């Protein structure tokens, strides 16, 4: 069973912290040594809240929005899904992606595409080995482990972390992209800097339904499976916060992340708060097979990105898979 161990570290003064040991209260000797990175050193170099924009450094050290993705394993997601996910989110404003891959089971084409984007400096790809003999005994192949490891990995390298799956998108409904949406939040709320976590409500777009007639005969959209253009029928129902919702948060202000929420008691500062984003500002678009008899309606908001998507997604797939 995965566990998070918390302890108070002494101030190292002029000494650098290199590792810790985890032992029981009754242990007679130290049986392990875990290397650590002292994030306090990274914190001192990170832009503070008064910075109007994130510095653009040659090595892409800092970013505004980083997506942390669950473990890629078996054939659960294919190369086409990965490229669609990366390219759509780049248009929405995401500038870094962190993926974990179980190299022993993940399909080769998915790994090739992730390595391609890694060479471009867009993706960080890390190996993941399930910590138990039977990976199926872990929720979603160890989702909770990476869900909490990733924000610490990118802490003080990104302003916001987005925890979503490959079949989900956080889509602004009033702003053109995520950067503009957060700028609008700040202009409307003088205390916006106290918001550590943002919750977005889920709405399903069942992907087993017929393609949108506007793009049902579009060669690029059909061949490369551009779901935001093809799948525009959605349930006329939006789930409440904490039920299938997903989170954008400030990694330096959150102690523990859950799949569908961040609890107020898991914020580091007592002055910080969770914001439940209204549907008029943004929604979580969820593309998957789904049917529970609810009324459907058409939503073509993503069609405004059609020209970009029908160019970037085919280009990305051709580059990583050498397609004609």
mmCIF file of C-alpha atoms in Angstrom:
data_model
loop_
_atom_site.group_PDB
_atom_site.id
_atom_site.type_symbol
_atom_site.label_atom_id
_atom_site.label_comp_id
_atom_site.label_asym_id
_atom_site.label_seq_id
_atom_site.Cartn_x
_atom_site.Cartn_y
_atom_site.Cartn_z
ATOM 1 C CA UNK A 1 0.000 0.000 0.000
ATOM 2 C CA UNK A 2 1.586 3.347 -0.999
ATOM 3 C CA UNK A 3 2.238 5.743 1.868
ATOM 4 C CA UNK A 4 3.511 9.289 2.230
ATOM 5 C CA UNK A 5 6.011 9.795 5.028
ATOM 6 C CA UNK A 6 6.333 13.343 6.399
ATOM 7 C CA UNK A 7 8.973 14.589 8.796
ATOM 8 C CA UNK A 8 10.422 17.906 9.930
ATOM 9 C CA UNK A 9 14.010 18.352 8.782
ATOM 10 C CA UNK A 10 16.479 20.390 10.815
ATOM 11 C CA UNK A 11 17.864 23.553 9.277
ATOM 12 C CA UNK A 12 21.077 22.346 7.612
ATOM 13 C CA UNK A 13 22.704 25.745 7.956
ATOM 14 C CA UNK A 14 25.610 25.852 5.532
ATOM 15 C CA UNK A 15 25.459 22.104 4.933
ATOM 16 C CA UNK A 16 23.624 20.552 1.983
ATOM 17 C CA UNK A 17 21.077 17.833 2.616
ATOM 18 C CA UNK A 18 21.831 14.721 0.545
ATOM 19 C CA UNK A 19 19.621 11.958 1.933
ATOM 20 C CA UNK A 20 17.299 10.623 4.622
ATOM 21 C CA UNK A 21 16.582 7.240 6.180
ATOM 22 C CA UNK A 22 13.163 5.861 7.025
ATOM 23 C CA UNK A 23 13.139 3.584 10.065
ATOM 24 C CA UNK A 24 10.672 2.427 12.689
ATOM 25 C CA UNK A 25 10.738 3.812 16.222
ATOM 26 C CA UNK A 26 12.095 0.513 17.520
ATOM 27 C CA UNK A 27 14.809 0.073 14.882
ATOM 28 C CA UNK A 28 18.291 -0.592 16.263
ATOM 29 C CA UNK A 29 20.164 0.459 13.135
ATOM 30 C CA UNK A 30 19.680 2.355 9.880
ATOM 31 C CA UNK A 31 18.656 -0.058 7.139
ATOM 32 C CA UNK A 32 18.179 2.300 4.186
ATOM 33 C CA UNK A 33 19.408 5.546 2.682
ATOM 34 C CA UNK A 34 17.256 7.589 0.292
ATOM 35 C CA UNK A 35 18.829 10.325 -1.794
ATOM 36 C CA UNK A 36 16.840 13.565 -1.806
ATOM 37 C CA UNK A 37 16.933 16.942 -3.499
ATOM 38 C CA UNK A 38 16.738 19.938 -1.198
ATOM 39 C CA UNK A 39 13.999 22.009 -2.839
ATOM 40 C CA UNK A 40 14.886 25.006 -0.680
ATOM 41 C CA UNK A 41 17.821 25.618 -2.990
ATOM 42 C CA UNK A 42 15.519 25.587 -6.022
ATOM 43 C CA UNK A 43 12.972 27.782 -4.242
ATOM 44 C CA UNK A 44 15.445 30.639 -3.835
ATOM 45 C CA UNK A 45 15.877 30.846 -7.629
ATOM 46 C CA UNK A 46 12.185 30.581 -8.543
ATOM 47 C CA UNK A 47 10.340 33.753 -9.712
ATOM 48 C CA UNK A 48 8.083 35.142 -7.003
ATOM 49 C CA UNK A 49 4.427 36.077 -7.320
ATOM 50 C CA UNK A 50 5.272 39.646 -8.306
ATOM 51 C CA UNK A 51 6.699 38.442 -11.623
ATOM 52 C CA UNK A 52 4.324 39.300 -14.462
ATOM 53 C CA UNK A 53 5.523 36.443 -16.625
ATOM 54 C CA UNK A 54 7.634 33.317 -16.379
ATOM 55 C CA UNK A 55 11.238 33.830 -17.519
ATOM 56 C CA UNK A 56 12.029 32.202 -20.854
ATOM 57 C CA UNK A 57 15.395 30.553 -20.285
ATOM 58 C CA UNK A 58 17.390 28.696 -22.963
ATOM 59 C CA UNK A 59 17.000 25.363 -21.133
ATOM 60 C CA UNK A 60 13.265 25.829 -20.465
ATOM 61 C CA UNK A 61 13.972 25.678 -16.729
ATOM 62 C CA UNK A 62 10.712 27.398 -15.781
ATOM 63 C CA UNK A 63 7.169 26.971 -17.094
ATOM 64 C CA UNK A 64 3.719 28.336 -16.381
ATOM 65 C CA UNK A 65 1.633 25.149 -16.762
ATOM 66 C CA UNK A 66 2.917 21.592 -16.383
ATOM 67 C CA UNK A 67 0.699 18.552 -16.875
ATOM 68 C CA UNK A 68 1.471 15.465 -14.800
ATOM 69 C CA UNK A 69 0.211 12.313 -16.545
ATOM 70 C CA UNK A 70 -0.478 8.918 -15.013
ATOM 71 C CA UNK A 71 1.740 5.918 -15.864
ATOM 72 C CA UNK A 72 1.743 4.836 -19.523
ATOM 73 C CA UNK A 73 1.493 1.041 -19.559
ATOM 74 C CA UNK A 74 0.329 -1.819 -21.760
ATOM 75 C CA UNK A 75 -1.914 -0.667 -24.643
ATOM 76 C CA UNK A 76 -4.144 1.497 -22.473
ATOM 77 C CA UNK A 77 -3.120 4.578 -24.480
ATOM 78 C CA UNK A 78 -1.658 4.649 -27.971
ATOM 79 C CA UNK A 79 0.729 7.037 -29.748
ATOM 80 C CA UNK A 80 -2.197 8.818 -31.411
ATOM 81 C CA UNK A 81 -3.763 9.526 -28.010
ATOM 82 C CA UNK A 82 -0.492 10.922 -26.669
ATOM 83 C CA UNK A 83 0.154 13.249 -29.620
ATOM 84 C CA UNK A 84 -3.447 14.509 -29.609
ATOM 85 C CA UNK A 85 -3.195 15.206 -25.881
ATOM 86 C CA UNK A 86 0.111 17.076 -26.135
ATOM 87 C CA UNK A 87 -0.802 19.185 -29.160
ATOM 88 C CA UNK A 88 -4.280 20.190 -27.948
ATOM 89 C CA UNK A 89 -2.938 21.202 -24.545
ATOM 90 C CA UNK A 90 -0.087 23.187 -26.079
ATOM 91 C CA UNK A 91 -2.689 25.252 -27.929
ATOM 92 C CA UNK A 92 -4.531 25.773 -24.632
ATOM 93 C CA UNK A 93 -1.351 27.106 -23.010
ATOM 94 C CA UNK A 94 0.504 24.162 -21.462
ATOM 95 C CA UNK A 95 4.274 24.377 -21.904
ATOM 96 C CA UNK A 96 5.581 21.233 -20.152
ATOM 97 C CA UNK A 97 4.430 17.625 -19.755
ATOM 98 C CA UNK A 98 5.705 15.001 -17.317
ATOM 99 C CA UNK A 99 5.083 11.375 -18.281
ATOM 100 C CA UNK A 100 5.908 8.144 -16.477
ATOM 101 C CA UNK A 101 6.246 4.961 -18.509
ATOM 102 C CA UNK A 102 6.379 1.330 -17.490
ATOM 103 C CA UNK A 103 8.923 0.383 -20.157
ATOM 104 C CA UNK A 104 8.275 -3.297 -19.588
ATOM 105 C CA UNK A 105 4.679 -3.078 -20.788
ATOM 106 C CA UNK A 106 4.140 0.240 -22.643
ATOM 107 C CA UNK A 107 3.766 -0.111 -26.418
ATOM 108 C CA UNK A 108 6.771 0.890 -28.501
ATOM 109 C CA UNK A 109 5.046 3.556 -30.600
ATOM 110 C CA UNK A 110 3.948 5.441 -27.475
ATOM 111 C CA UNK A 111 7.502 5.451 -26.127
ATOM 112 C CA UNK A 112 8.852 6.638 -29.477
ATOM 113 C CA UNK A 113 6.482 9.599 -29.503
ATOM 114 C CA UNK A 114 7.285 10.514 -25.914
ATOM 115 C CA UNK A 115 11.009 10.358 -26.682
ATOM 116 C CA UNK A 116 10.429 12.577 -29.742
ATOM 117 C CA UNK A 117 8.752 15.277 -27.643
ATOM 118 C CA UNK A 118 11.416 14.843 -24.980
ATOM 119 C CA UNK A 119 14.088 15.726 -27.539
ATOM 120 C CA UNK A 120 12.091 18.871 -28.349
ATOM 121 C CA UNK A 121 12.177 19.879 -24.676
ATOM 122 C CA UNK A 122 8.400 19.618 -24.291
ATOM 123 C CA UNK A 123 8.149 16.294 -22.407
ATOM 124 C CA UNK A 124 10.017 14.954 -19.403
ATOM 125 C CA UNK A 125 9.891 11.159 -19.484
ATOM 126 C CA UNK A 126 10.683 9.058 -16.434
ATOM 127 C CA UNK A 127 10.734 5.269 -15.975
ATOM 128 C CA UNK A 128 8.261 3.750 -13.563
ATOM 129 C CA UNK A 129 8.524 0.296 -12.023
ATOM 130 C CA UNK A 130 5.524 -0.840 -9.969
ATOM 131 C CA UNK A 131 6.676 -1.307 -6.353
ATOM 132 C CA UNK A 132 4.694 -4.549 -5.960
ATOM 133 C CA UNK A 133 4.803 -7.874 -7.854
ATOM 134 C CA UNK A 134 1.207 -7.470 -9.057
ATOM 135 C CA UNK A 135 0.711 -4.003 -10.617
ATOM 136 C CA UNK A 136 -3.022 -4.678 -10.946
ATOM 137 C CA UNK A 137 -3.263 -4.461 -7.167
ATOM 138 C CA UNK A 138 -2.376 -0.754 -7.416
ATOM 139 C CA UNK A 139 -5.055 1.747 -8.388
ATOM 140 C CA UNK A 140 -4.540 2.584 -12.076
ATOM 141 C CA UNK A 141 -1.058 1.079 -12.157
ATOM 142 C CA UNK A 142 0.249 3.323 -9.371
ATOM 143 C CA UNK A 143 -1.632 6.517 -10.204
ATOM 144 C CA UNK A 144 -1.601 7.825 -6.616
ATOM 145 C CA UNK A 145 2.180 7.430 -6.451
ATOM 146 C CA UNK A 146 2.917 9.532 -9.529
ATOM 147 C CA UNK A 147 0.041 11.909 -8.726
ATOM 148 C CA UNK A 148 1.971 13.021 -5.648
ATOM 149 C CA UNK A 149 5.529 12.476 -6.846
ATOM 150 C CA UNK A 150 5.201 14.651 -9.946
ATOM 151 C CA UNK A 151 4.278 17.957 -8.232
ATOM 152 C CA UNK A 152 7.315 17.617 -5.977
ATOM 153 C CA UNK A 153 9.506 16.797 -8.970
ATOM 154 C CA UNK A 154 8.525 20.011 -10.770
ATOM 155 C CA UNK A 155 8.161 22.200 -7.696
ATOM 156 C CA UNK A 156 9.825 25.607 -8.162
ATOM 157 C CA UNK A 157 10.142 24.857 -11.867
ATOM 158 C CA UNK A 158 6.499 25.519 -12.752
ATOM 159 C CA UNK A 159 3.846 27.897 -11.495
ATOM 160 C CA UNK A 160 0.909 25.463 -11.871
ATOM 161 C CA UNK A 161 0.530 21.688 -12.064
ATOM 162 C CA UNK A 162 -2.419 20.151 -13.919
ATOM 163 C CA UNK A 163 -3.367 16.608 -12.943
ATOM 164 C CA UNK A 164 -5.511 15.156 -15.732
ATOM 165 C CA UNK A 165 -5.694 11.980 -17.808
ATOM 166 C CA UNK A 166 -5.070 11.634 -21.532
ATOM 167 C CA UNK A 167 -8.809 11.644 -22.264
ATOM 168 C CA UNK A 168 -9.415 14.932 -20.412
ATOM 169 C CA UNK A 169 -8.928 18.627 -21.161
ATOM 170 C CA UNK A 170 -9.345 21.699 -18.964
ATOM 171 C CA UNK A 171 -11.094 24.048 -21.405
ATOM 172 C CA UNK A 172 -11.652 27.746 -20.596
ATOM 173 C CA UNK A 173 -15.204 28.753 -21.517
ATOM 174 C CA UNK A 174 -14.758 32.529 -21.422
ATOM 175 C CA UNK A 175 -11.012 33.014 -22.038
ATOM 176 C CA UNK A 176 -9.038 31.892 -25.078
ATOM 177 C CA UNK A 177 -6.444 29.883 -23.146
ATOM 178 C CA UNK A 178 -5.279 28.999 -19.645
ATOM 179 C CA UNK A 179 -2.935 31.967 -19.328
ATOM 180 C CA UNK A 180 -5.725 34.416 -20.097
ATOM 181 C CA UNK A 181 -8.119 32.580 -17.776
ATOM 182 C CA UNK A 182 -5.785 32.894 -14.788
ATOM 183 C CA UNK A 183 -5.079 36.507 -15.663
ATOM 184 C CA UNK A 184 -8.841 37.125 -15.591
ATOM 185 C CA UNK A 185 -9.114 35.385 -12.210
ATOM 186 C CA UNK A 186 -6.453 37.674 -10.782
ATOM 187 C CA UNK A 187 -7.980 40.853 -12.196
ATOM 188 C CA UNK A 188 -11.389 40.019 -10.684
ATOM 189 C CA UNK A 189 -10.198 38.829 -7.271
ATOM 190 C CA UNK A 190 -7.673 40.893 -5.257
ATOM 191 C CA UNK A 191 -7.006 37.852 -3.029
ATOM 192 C CA UNK A 192 -6.369 35.451 -5.924
ATOM 193 C CA UNK A 193 -2.770 34.862 -4.787
ATOM 194 C CA UNK A 194 -4.202 33.012 -1.787
ATOM 195 C CA UNK A 195 -5.803 30.380 -4.043
ATOM 196 C CA UNK A 196 -3.588 27.282 -3.994
ATOM 197 C CA UNK A 197 -5.883 24.829 -5.795
ATOM 198 C CA UNK A 198 -8.520 25.112 -8.530
ATOM 199 C CA UNK A 199 -11.204 22.458 -9.014
ATOM 200 C CA UNK A 200 -12.852 21.956 -12.431
ATOM 201 C CA UNK A 201 -16.204 20.199 -12.953
ATOM 202 C CA UNK A 202 -16.420 17.199 -15.275
ATOM 203 C CA UNK A 203 -18.625 16.902 -18.368
ATOM 204 C CA UNK A 204 -18.635 13.781 -20.567
ATOM 205 C CA UNK A 205 -18.251 13.732 -24.345
ATOM 206 C CA UNK A 206 -19.105 10.064 -25.181
ATOM 207 C CA UNK A 207 -16.638 9.043 -27.892
ATOM 208 C CA UNK A 208 -18.687 6.092 -29.154
ATOM 209 C CA UNK A 209 -21.203 8.522 -30.702
ATOM 210 C CA UNK A 210 -21.166 9.611 -34.349
ATOM 211 C CA UNK A 211 -18.578 12.111 -35.523
ATOM 212 C CA UNK A 212 -19.515 15.755 -35.931
ATOM 213 C CA UNK A 213 -20.882 16.267 -39.476
ATOM 214 C CA UNK A 214 -18.610 19.281 -39.969
ATOM 215 C CA UNK A 215 -15.538 17.024 -39.743
ATOM 216 C CA UNK A 216 -16.870 13.542 -40.504
ATOM 217 C CA UNK A 217 -15.279 13.720 -43.976
ATOM 218 C CA UNK A 218 -12.169 15.678 -43.007
ATOM 219 C CA UNK A 219 -9.158 13.552 -43.932
ATOM 220 C CA UNK A 220 -6.775 14.844 -41.255
ATOM 221 C CA UNK A 221 -9.308 14.818 -38.412
ATOM 222 C CA UNK A 222 -10.445 11.271 -39.246
ATOM 223 C CA UNK A 223 -7.050 9.708 -39.932
ATOM 224 C CA UNK A 224 -5.385 11.145 -36.834
ATOM 225 C CA UNK A 225 -8.384 10.865 -34.519
ATOM 226 C CA UNK A 226 -8.730 14.524 -33.496
ATOM 227 C CA UNK A 227 -11.458 14.023 -30.894
ATOM 228 C CA UNK A 228 -12.064 17.687 -29.997
ATOM 229 C CA UNK A 229 -13.159 18.192 -33.614
ATOM 230 C CA UNK A 230 -14.939 14.866 -34.131
ATOM 231 C CA UNK A 231 -16.656 14.283 -30.796
ATOM 232 C CA UNK A 232 -18.869 17.274 -30.042
ATOM 233 C CA UNK A 233 -21.946 15.652 -28.516
ATOM 234 C CA UNK A 234 -21.855 15.983 -24.740
ATOM 235 C CA UNK A 235 -24.085 15.085 -21.848
ATOM 236 C CA UNK A 236 -26.264 17.981 -20.780
ATOM 237 C CA UNK A 237 -25.108 17.344 -17.232
ATOM 238 C CA UNK A 238 -22.104 18.641 -15.280
ATOM 239 C CA UNK A 239 -20.829 16.749 -12.259
ATOM 240 C CA UNK A 240 -20.411 18.538 -8.958
ATOM 241 C CA UNK A 241 -16.995 19.353 -7.563
ATOM 242 C CA UNK A 242 -15.252 16.342 -5.942
ATOM 243 C CA UNK A 243 -17.154 13.989 -8.287
ATOM 244 C CA UNK A 244 -14.867 13.279 -11.253
ATOM 245 C CA UNK A 245 -13.468 16.817 -11.027
ATOM 246 C CA UNK A 246 -9.770 17.478 -11.652
ATOM 247 C CA UNK A 247 -7.278 19.942 -10.258
ATOM 248 C CA UNK A 248 -4.891 22.697 -11.261
ATOM 249 C CA UNK A 249 -2.730 23.653 -8.309
ATOM 250 C CA UNK A 250 0.374 25.451 -7.138
ATOM 251 C CA UNK A 251 2.775 22.623 -6.269
ATOM 252 C CA UNK A 252 4.671 24.629 -3.636
ATOM 253 C CA UNK A 253 1.439 25.240 -1.708
ATOM 254 C CA UNK A 254 -0.086 21.722 -1.633
ATOM 255 C CA UNK A 255 1.000 18.873 0.619
ATOM 256 C CA UNK A 256 -1.137 15.987 -0.675
ATOM 257 C CA UNK A 257 -2.964 15.572 -4.010
ATOM 258 C CA UNK A 258 -5.991 13.322 -4.487
ATOM 259 C CA UNK A 259 -7.333 12.115 -7.819
ATOM 260 C CA UNK A 260 -10.403 14.364 -7.851
ATOM 261 C CA UNK A 261 -9.662 16.972 -5.200
ATOM 262 C CA UNK A 262 -7.243 18.777 -2.941
ATOM 263 C CA UNK A 263 -8.579 19.035 0.589
ATOM 264 C CA UNK A 264 -8.266 22.325 2.519
ATOM 265 C CA UNK A 265 -6.419 20.522 5.317
ATOM 266 C CA UNK A 266 -3.762 19.460 2.795
ATOM 267 C CA UNK A 267 -2.802 23.011 1.888
ATOM 268 C CA UNK A 268 0.493 24.086 3.407
ATOM 269 C CA UNK A 269 -0.663 27.530 4.582
ATOM 270 C CA UNK A 270 -3.763 28.097 6.678
ATOM 271 C CA UNK A 271 -4.348 31.316 4.739
ATOM 272 C CA UNK A 272 -4.576 29.472 1.410
ATOM 273 C CA UNK A 273 -7.877 28.308 -0.075
ATOM 274 C CA UNK A 274 -9.377 25.985 -2.692
ATOM 275 C CA UNK A 275 -11.289 27.644 -5.519
ATOM 276 C CA UNK A 276 -14.218 25.806 -7.077
ATOM 277 C CA UNK A 277 -14.179 27.134 -10.630
ATOM 278 C CA UNK A 278 -17.564 28.051 -12.027
ATOM 279 C CA UNK A 279 -18.737 26.402 -15.247
ATOM 280 C CA UNK A 280 -18.909 29.847 -16.859
ATOM 281 C CA UNK A 281 -15.110 30.074 -16.545
ATOM 282 C CA UNK A 282 -13.954 26.546 -17.463
ATOM 283 C CA UNK A 283 -14.934 22.876 -17.573
ATOM 284 C CA UNK A 284 -13.204 19.525 -17.686
ATOM 285 C CA UNK A 285 -14.000 17.958 -21.070
ATOM 286 C CA UNK A 286 -13.884 14.178 -20.684
ATOM 287 C CA UNK A 287 -13.731 12.089 -23.909
ATOM 288 C CA UNK A 288 -14.464 8.407 -23.306
ATOM 289 C CA UNK A 289 -17.037 5.687 -23.866
ATOM 290 C CA UNK A 290 -19.924 6.647 -21.637
ATOM 291 C CA UNK A 291 -23.657 6.173 -21.594
ATOM 292 C CA UNK A 292 -26.139 6.658 -18.792
ATOM 293 C CA UNK A 293 -29.175 7.891 -20.696
ATOM 294 C CA UNK A 294 -28.763 11.617 -20.093
ATOM 295 C CA UNK A 295 -29.830 14.143 -22.701
ATOM 296 C CA UNK A 296 -27.177 15.179 -25.211
ATOM 297 C CA UNK A 297 -26.341 18.543 -26.740
ATOM 298 C CA UNK A 298 -23.793 19.766 -29.305
ATOM 299 C CA UNK A 299 -20.723 21.735 -28.181
ATOM 300 C CA UNK A 300 -18.324 22.994 -30.873
ATOM 301 C CA UNK A 301 -16.167 25.270 -28.719
ATOM 302 C CA UNK A 302 -12.987 23.417 -29.743
ATOM 303 C CA UNK A 303 -13.688 23.970 -33.446
ATOM 304 C CA UNK A 304 -12.113 27.421 -33.188
ATOM 305 C CA UNK A 305 -8.760 25.637 -32.937
ATOM 306 C CA UNK A 306 -9.407 23.465 -36.008
ATOM 307 C CA UNK A 307 -6.769 25.030 -38.275
ATOM 308 C CA UNK A 308 -4.065 24.577 -35.653
ATOM 309 C CA UNK A 309 -5.113 21.062 -34.647
ATOM 310 C CA UNK A 310 -5.355 19.652 -38.174
ATOM 311 C CA UNK A 311 -1.813 20.837 -38.746
ATOM 312 C CA UNK A 312 -0.007 20.171 -35.456
ATOM 313 C CA UNK A 313 -1.396 16.702 -34.709
ATOM 314 C CA UNK A 314 -0.596 15.135 -38.117
ATOM 315 C CA UNK A 315 2.815 16.818 -38.014
ATOM 316 C CA UNK A 316 3.529 15.431 -34.554
ATOM 317 C CA UNK A 317 2.515 11.877 -35.450
ATOM 318 C CA UNK A 318 4.467 11.941 -38.704
ATOM 319 C CA UNK A 319 7.569 13.141 -36.890
ATOM 320 C CA UNK A 320 7.570 10.544 -34.127
ATOM 321 C CA UNK A 321 6.350 7.559 -36.159
ATOM 322 C CA UNK A 322 7.837 8.438 -39.573
ATOM 323 C CA UNK A 323 4.430 8.324 -41.256
ATOM 324 C CA UNK A 324 3.883 9.318 -44.865
#
